[in-house]
mmCIF file of C-alpha atoms in Angstrom:
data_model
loop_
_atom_site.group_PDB
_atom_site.id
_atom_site.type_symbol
_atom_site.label_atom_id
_atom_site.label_comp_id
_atom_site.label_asym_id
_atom_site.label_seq_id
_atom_site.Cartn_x
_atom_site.Cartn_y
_atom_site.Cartn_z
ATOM 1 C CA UNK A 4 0.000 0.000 0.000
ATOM 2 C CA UNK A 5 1.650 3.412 -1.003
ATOM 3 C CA UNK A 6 1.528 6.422 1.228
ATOM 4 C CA UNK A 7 0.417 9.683 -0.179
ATOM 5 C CA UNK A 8 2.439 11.741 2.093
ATOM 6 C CA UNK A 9 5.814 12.779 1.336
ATOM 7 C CA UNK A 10 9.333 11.442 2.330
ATOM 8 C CA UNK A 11 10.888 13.658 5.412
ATOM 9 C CA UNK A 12 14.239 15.306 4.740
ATOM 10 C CA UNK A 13 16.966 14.647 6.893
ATOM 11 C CA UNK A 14 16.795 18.020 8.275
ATOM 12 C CA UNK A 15 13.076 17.789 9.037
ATOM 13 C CA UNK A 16 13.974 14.279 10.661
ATOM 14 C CA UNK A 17 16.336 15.867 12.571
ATOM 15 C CA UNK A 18 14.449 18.547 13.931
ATOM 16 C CA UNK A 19 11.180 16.224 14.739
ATOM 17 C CA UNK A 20 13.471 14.145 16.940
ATOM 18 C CA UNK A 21 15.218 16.911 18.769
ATOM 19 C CA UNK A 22 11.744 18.703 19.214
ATOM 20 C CA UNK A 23 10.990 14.954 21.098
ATOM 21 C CA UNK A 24 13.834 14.961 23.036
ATOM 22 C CA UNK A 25 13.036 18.687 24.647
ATOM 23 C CA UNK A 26 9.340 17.587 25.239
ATOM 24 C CA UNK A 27 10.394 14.049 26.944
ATOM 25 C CA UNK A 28 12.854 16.398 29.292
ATOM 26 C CA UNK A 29 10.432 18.864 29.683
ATOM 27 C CA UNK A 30 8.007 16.042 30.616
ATOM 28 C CA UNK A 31 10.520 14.580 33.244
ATOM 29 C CA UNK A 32 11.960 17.771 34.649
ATOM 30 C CA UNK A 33 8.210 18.543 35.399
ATOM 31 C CA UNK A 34 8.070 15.199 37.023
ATOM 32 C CA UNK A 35 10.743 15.476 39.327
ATOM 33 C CA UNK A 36 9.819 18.822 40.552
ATOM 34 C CA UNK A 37 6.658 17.162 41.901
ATOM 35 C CA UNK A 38 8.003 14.479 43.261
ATOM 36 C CA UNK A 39 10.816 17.005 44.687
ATOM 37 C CA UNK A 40 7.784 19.075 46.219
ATOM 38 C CA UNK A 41 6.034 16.127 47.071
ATOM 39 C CA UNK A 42 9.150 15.203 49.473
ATOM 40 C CA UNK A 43 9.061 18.544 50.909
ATOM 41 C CA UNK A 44 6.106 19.035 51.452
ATOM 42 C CA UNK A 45 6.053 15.100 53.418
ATOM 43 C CA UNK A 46 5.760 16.176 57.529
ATOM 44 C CA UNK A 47 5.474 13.486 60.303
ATOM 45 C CA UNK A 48 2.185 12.368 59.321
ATOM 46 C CA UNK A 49 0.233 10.842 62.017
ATOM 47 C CA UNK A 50 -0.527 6.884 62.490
ATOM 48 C CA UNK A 51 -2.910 5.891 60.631
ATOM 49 C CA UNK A 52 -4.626 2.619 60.450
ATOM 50 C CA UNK A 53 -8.582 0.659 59.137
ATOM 51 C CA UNK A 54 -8.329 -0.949 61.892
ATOM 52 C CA UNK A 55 -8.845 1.431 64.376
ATOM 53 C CA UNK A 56 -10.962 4.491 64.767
ATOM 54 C CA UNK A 57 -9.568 7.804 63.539
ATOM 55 C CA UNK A 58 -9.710 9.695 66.401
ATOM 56 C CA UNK A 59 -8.102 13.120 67.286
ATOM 57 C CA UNK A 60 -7.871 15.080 69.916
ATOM 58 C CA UNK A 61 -9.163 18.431 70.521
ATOM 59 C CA UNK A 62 -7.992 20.793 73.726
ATOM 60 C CA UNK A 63 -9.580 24.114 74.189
ATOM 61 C CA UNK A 64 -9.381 25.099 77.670
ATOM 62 C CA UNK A 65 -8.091 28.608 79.446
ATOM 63 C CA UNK A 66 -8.554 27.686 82.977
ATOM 64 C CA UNK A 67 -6.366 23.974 82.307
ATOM 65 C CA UNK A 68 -2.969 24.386 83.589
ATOM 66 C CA UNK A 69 -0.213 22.405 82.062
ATOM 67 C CA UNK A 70 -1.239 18.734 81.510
ATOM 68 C CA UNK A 71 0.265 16.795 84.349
ATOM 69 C CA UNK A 72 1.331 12.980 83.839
ATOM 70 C CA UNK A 73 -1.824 10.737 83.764
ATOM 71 C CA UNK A 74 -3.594 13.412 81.844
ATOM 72 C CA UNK A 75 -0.220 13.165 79.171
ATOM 73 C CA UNK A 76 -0.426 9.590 79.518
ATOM 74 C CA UNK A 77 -4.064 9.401 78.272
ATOM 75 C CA UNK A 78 -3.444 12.212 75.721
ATOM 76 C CA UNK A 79 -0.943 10.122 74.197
ATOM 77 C CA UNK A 80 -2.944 7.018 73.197
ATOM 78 C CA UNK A 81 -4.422 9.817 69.944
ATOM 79 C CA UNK A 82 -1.723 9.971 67.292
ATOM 80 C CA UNK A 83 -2.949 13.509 66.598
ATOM 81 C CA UNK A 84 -3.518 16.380 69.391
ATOM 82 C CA UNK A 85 -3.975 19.418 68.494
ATOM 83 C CA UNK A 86 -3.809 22.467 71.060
ATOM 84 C CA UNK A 87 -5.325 25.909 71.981
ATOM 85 C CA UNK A 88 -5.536 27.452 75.098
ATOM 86 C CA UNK A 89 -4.544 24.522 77.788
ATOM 87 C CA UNK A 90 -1.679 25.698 79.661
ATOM 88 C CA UNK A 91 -1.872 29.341 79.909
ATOM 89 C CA UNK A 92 -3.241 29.103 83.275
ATOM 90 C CA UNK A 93 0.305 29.536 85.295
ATOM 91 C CA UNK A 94 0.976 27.774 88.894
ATOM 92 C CA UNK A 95 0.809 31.076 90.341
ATOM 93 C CA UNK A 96 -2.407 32.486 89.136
ATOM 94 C CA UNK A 97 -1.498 34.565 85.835
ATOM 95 C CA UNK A 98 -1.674 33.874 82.262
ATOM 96 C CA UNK A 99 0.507 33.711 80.007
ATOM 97 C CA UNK A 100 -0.045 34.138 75.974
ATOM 98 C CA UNK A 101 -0.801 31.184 74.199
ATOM 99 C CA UNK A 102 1.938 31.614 71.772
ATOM 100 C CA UNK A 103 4.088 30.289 75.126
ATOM 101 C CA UNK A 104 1.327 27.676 76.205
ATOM 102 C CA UNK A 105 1.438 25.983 72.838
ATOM 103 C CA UNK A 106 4.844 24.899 72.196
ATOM 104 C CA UNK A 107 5.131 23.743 75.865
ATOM 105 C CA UNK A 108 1.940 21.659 75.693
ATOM 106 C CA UNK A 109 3.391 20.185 71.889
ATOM 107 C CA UNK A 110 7.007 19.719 73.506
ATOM 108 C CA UNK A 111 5.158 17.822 76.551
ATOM 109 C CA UNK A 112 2.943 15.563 74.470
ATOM 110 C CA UNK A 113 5.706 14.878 71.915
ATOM 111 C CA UNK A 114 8.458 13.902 75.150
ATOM 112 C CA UNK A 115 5.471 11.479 76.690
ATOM 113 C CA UNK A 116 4.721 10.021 73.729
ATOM 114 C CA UNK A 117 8.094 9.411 72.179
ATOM 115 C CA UNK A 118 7.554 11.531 69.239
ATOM 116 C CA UNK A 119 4.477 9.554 68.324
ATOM 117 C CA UNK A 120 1.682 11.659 68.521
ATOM 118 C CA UNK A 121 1.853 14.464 66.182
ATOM 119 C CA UNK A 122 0.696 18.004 67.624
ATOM 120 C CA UNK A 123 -0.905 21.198 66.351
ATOM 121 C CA UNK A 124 -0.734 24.683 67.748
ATOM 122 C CA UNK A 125 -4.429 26.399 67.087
ATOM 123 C CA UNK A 126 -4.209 29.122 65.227
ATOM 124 C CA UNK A 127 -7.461 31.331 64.025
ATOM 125 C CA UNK A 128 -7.306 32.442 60.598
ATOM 126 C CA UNK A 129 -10.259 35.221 60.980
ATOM 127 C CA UNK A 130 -10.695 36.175 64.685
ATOM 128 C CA UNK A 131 -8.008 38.034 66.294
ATOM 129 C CA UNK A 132 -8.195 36.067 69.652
ATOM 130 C CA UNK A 133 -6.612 38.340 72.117
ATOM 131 C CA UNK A 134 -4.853 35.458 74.326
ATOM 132 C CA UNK A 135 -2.137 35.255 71.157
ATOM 133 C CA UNK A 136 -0.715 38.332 73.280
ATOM 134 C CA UNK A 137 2.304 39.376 70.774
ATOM 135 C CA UNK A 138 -0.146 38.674 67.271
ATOM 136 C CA UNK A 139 -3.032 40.767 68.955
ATOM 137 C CA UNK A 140 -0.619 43.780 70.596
ATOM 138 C CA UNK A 141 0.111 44.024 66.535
ATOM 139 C CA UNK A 142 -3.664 44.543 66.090
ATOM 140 C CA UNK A 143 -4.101 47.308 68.889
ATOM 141 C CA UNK A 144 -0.803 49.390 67.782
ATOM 142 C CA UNK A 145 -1.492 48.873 63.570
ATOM 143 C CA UNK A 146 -5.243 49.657 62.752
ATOM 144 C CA UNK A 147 -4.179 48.846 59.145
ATOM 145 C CA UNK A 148 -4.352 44.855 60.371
ATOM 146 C CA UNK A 149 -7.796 45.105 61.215
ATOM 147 C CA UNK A 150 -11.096 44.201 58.633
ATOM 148 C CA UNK A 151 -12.765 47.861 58.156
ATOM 149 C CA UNK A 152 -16.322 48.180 56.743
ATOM 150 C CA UNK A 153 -17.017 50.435 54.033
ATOM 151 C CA UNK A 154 -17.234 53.551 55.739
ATOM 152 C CA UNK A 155 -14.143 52.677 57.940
ATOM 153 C CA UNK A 156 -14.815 51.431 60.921
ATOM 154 C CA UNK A 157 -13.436 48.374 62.497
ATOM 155 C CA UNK A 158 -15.116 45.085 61.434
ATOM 156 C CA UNK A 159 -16.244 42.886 64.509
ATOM 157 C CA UNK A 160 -16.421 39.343 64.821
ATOM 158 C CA UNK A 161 -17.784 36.849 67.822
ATOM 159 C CA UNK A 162 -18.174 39.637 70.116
ATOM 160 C CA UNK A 163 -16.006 42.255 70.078
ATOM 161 C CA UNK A 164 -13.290 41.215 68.351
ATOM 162 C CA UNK A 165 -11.871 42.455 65.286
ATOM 163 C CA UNK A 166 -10.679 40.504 62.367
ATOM 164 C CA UNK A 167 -7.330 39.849 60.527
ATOM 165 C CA UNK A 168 -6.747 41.812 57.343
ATOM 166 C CA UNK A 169 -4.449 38.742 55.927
ATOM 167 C CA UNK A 170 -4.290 41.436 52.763
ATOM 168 C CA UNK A 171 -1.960 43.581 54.804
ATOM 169 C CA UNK A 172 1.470 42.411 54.412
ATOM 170 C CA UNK A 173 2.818 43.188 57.824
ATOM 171 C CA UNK A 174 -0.637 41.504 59.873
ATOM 172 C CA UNK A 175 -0.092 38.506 56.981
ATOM 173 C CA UNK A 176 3.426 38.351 57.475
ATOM 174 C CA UNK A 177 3.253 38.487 61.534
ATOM 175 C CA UNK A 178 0.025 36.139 61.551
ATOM 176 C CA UNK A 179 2.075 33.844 59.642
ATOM 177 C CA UNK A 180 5.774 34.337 61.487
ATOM 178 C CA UNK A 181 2.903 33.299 64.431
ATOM 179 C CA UNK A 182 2.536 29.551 63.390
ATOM 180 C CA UNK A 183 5.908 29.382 62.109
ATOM 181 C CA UNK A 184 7.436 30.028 65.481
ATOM 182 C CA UNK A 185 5.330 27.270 67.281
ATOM 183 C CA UNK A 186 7.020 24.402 64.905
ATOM 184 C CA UNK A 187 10.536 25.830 65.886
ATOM 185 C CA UNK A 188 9.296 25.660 69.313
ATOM 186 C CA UNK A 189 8.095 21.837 69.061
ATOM 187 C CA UNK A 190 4.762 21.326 67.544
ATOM 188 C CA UNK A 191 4.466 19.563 64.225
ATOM 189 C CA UNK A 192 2.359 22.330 62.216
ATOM 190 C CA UNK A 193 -1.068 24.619 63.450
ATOM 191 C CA UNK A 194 -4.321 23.806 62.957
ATOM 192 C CA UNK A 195 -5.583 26.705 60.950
ATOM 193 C CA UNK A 196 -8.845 27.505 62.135
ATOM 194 C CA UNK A 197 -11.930 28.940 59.893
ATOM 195 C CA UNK A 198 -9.224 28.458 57.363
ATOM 196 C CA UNK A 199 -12.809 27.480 55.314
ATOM 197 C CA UNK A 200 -13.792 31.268 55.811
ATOM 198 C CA UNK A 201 -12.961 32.682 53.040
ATOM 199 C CA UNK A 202 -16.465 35.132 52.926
ATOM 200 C CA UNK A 203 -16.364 36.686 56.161
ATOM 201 C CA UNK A 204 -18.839 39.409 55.408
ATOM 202 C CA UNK A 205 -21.365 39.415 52.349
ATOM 203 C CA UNK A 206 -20.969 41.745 49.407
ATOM 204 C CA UNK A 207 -19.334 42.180 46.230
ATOM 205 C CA UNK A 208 -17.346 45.761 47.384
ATOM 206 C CA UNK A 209 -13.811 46.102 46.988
ATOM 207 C CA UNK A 210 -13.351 45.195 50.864
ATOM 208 C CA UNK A 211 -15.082 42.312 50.900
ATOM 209 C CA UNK A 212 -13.157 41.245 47.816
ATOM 210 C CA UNK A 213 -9.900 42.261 49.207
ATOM 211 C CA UNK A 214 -10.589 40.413 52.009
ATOM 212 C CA UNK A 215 -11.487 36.988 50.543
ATOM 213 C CA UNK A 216 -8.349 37.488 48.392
ATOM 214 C CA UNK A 217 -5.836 38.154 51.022
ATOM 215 C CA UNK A 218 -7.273 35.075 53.348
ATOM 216 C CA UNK A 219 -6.670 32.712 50.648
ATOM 217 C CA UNK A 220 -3.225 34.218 49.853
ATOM 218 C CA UNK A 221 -2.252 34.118 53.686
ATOM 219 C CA UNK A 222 -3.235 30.179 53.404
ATOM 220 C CA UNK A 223 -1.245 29.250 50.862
ATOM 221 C CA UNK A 224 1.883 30.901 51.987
ATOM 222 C CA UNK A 225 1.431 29.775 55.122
ATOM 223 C CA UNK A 226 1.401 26.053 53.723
ATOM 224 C CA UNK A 227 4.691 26.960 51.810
ATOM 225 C CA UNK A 228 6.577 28.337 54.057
ATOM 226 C CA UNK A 229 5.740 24.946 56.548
ATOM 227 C CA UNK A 230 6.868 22.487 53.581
ATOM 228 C CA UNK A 231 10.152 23.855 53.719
ATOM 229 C CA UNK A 232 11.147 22.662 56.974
ATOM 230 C CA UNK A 233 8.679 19.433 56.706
ATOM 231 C CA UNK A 234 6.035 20.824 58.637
ATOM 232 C CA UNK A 235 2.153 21.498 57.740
ATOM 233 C CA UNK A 236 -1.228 22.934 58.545
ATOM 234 C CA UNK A 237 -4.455 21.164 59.181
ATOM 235 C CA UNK A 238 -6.929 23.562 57.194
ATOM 236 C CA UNK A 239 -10.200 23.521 59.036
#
């Protein structure tokens, strides 16, 4: 059976194969950065099994001083804790912020539990929770961090609280330095939370927009930043 189409020249044969050759490397550069990423991005993920029940657990509590050791030993059986307020109630009476509390409650569970049980500082992604003492004195000395509603006023949220405007770079760049400091201290990533919330108020104006934009934005370089020194977020 004879083709219709015509011979290629040597040149043209030439060309067609080095034109495969750059899309085959193209192909596998583009693989290995994603497996490259992949590995980066690879924390110490928490044990997993069908067998068993995934359970986590969940500590929320202001007026809980430091765990002592049956408490840690019970804590320990979950393979993921993750922590808010429990230990800022001090021996002595006082409080102190939570952005101490939470690395020593992480560095605690992770000693008793020989590393096993991965742990999460919580970290709001909308409400400017004034027991993160450092994070919120940023809030009362920059008005510029705060949510503002069309005709300028401060946006309020559960309360009285304001809100993180995550499209500021300093509040972003302070809110995220926040999490960032708890893995250096000991914990194994935050648990981001209202991380979901990316519509805080309703409206199509350009604050609303702003807003939604700069949330987002604050989320994913938050997550990239953590990859880079094998740590991560749970987004909730």
């Amino acid at each position: 059976m004879r083709s219709n189409s015509l011979p290629l020249k040597k040149s043209e044969t030439i060309s067609c194969a080095n034109m495969f050759l750059v899309v085959v490397l193209v192909v596998l550069l583009a693989e290995y950065r994603i497996c490259a990423l992949r590995e980066v991005a690879q924390g110490p993920l928490p044990h997993f099994s069908w067998d068993t029940l995934p359970l986590f657990l969940h500590s929320q509590n202001n007026t809980c001083a430091a765990w002592n050791a049956p408490a840690l030993e019970r804590i320990t059986r979950f393979p993921l804790v993750t922590v808010g307020m429990t230990g800022m109630l001090l021996p002595n009476g006082t409080m102190q912020s939570m952005e101490i509390a939470g690395p020593e409650t992480c560095r605690l569970i992770s000693e008793a539990s020989n590393g096993t049980t991965q742990t999460f500082s919580v970290l709001n992604s909308v409400i400017d929770w004034p027991w993160n003492y450092k994070l919120h004195a940023g809030m009362v000395a920059n008005p510029d961090w705060r949510v503002k509603h069309e005709n300028g006023s401060d946006f309020h949220v559960v309360g009285n609280n304001w809100a993180y405007n995550l499209s500021n770079p300093d509040c972003r760049k302070h809110w995220i330095d926040t999490c960032v400091e708890t893995t250096r201290l000991g914990c194994t990533g935050c648990f981001i939370d209202q991380s979901n919330s990316q519509e805080l108020f309703p409206g199509n104006f350009p604050a609303a927009q702003e807003y939604s934009r700069g949330h987002l934005a604050a989320i994913i370089e938050l997550s990239n930043i953590l990859a880079e020194t094998g740590h991560y977020a749970i987004n909730n």
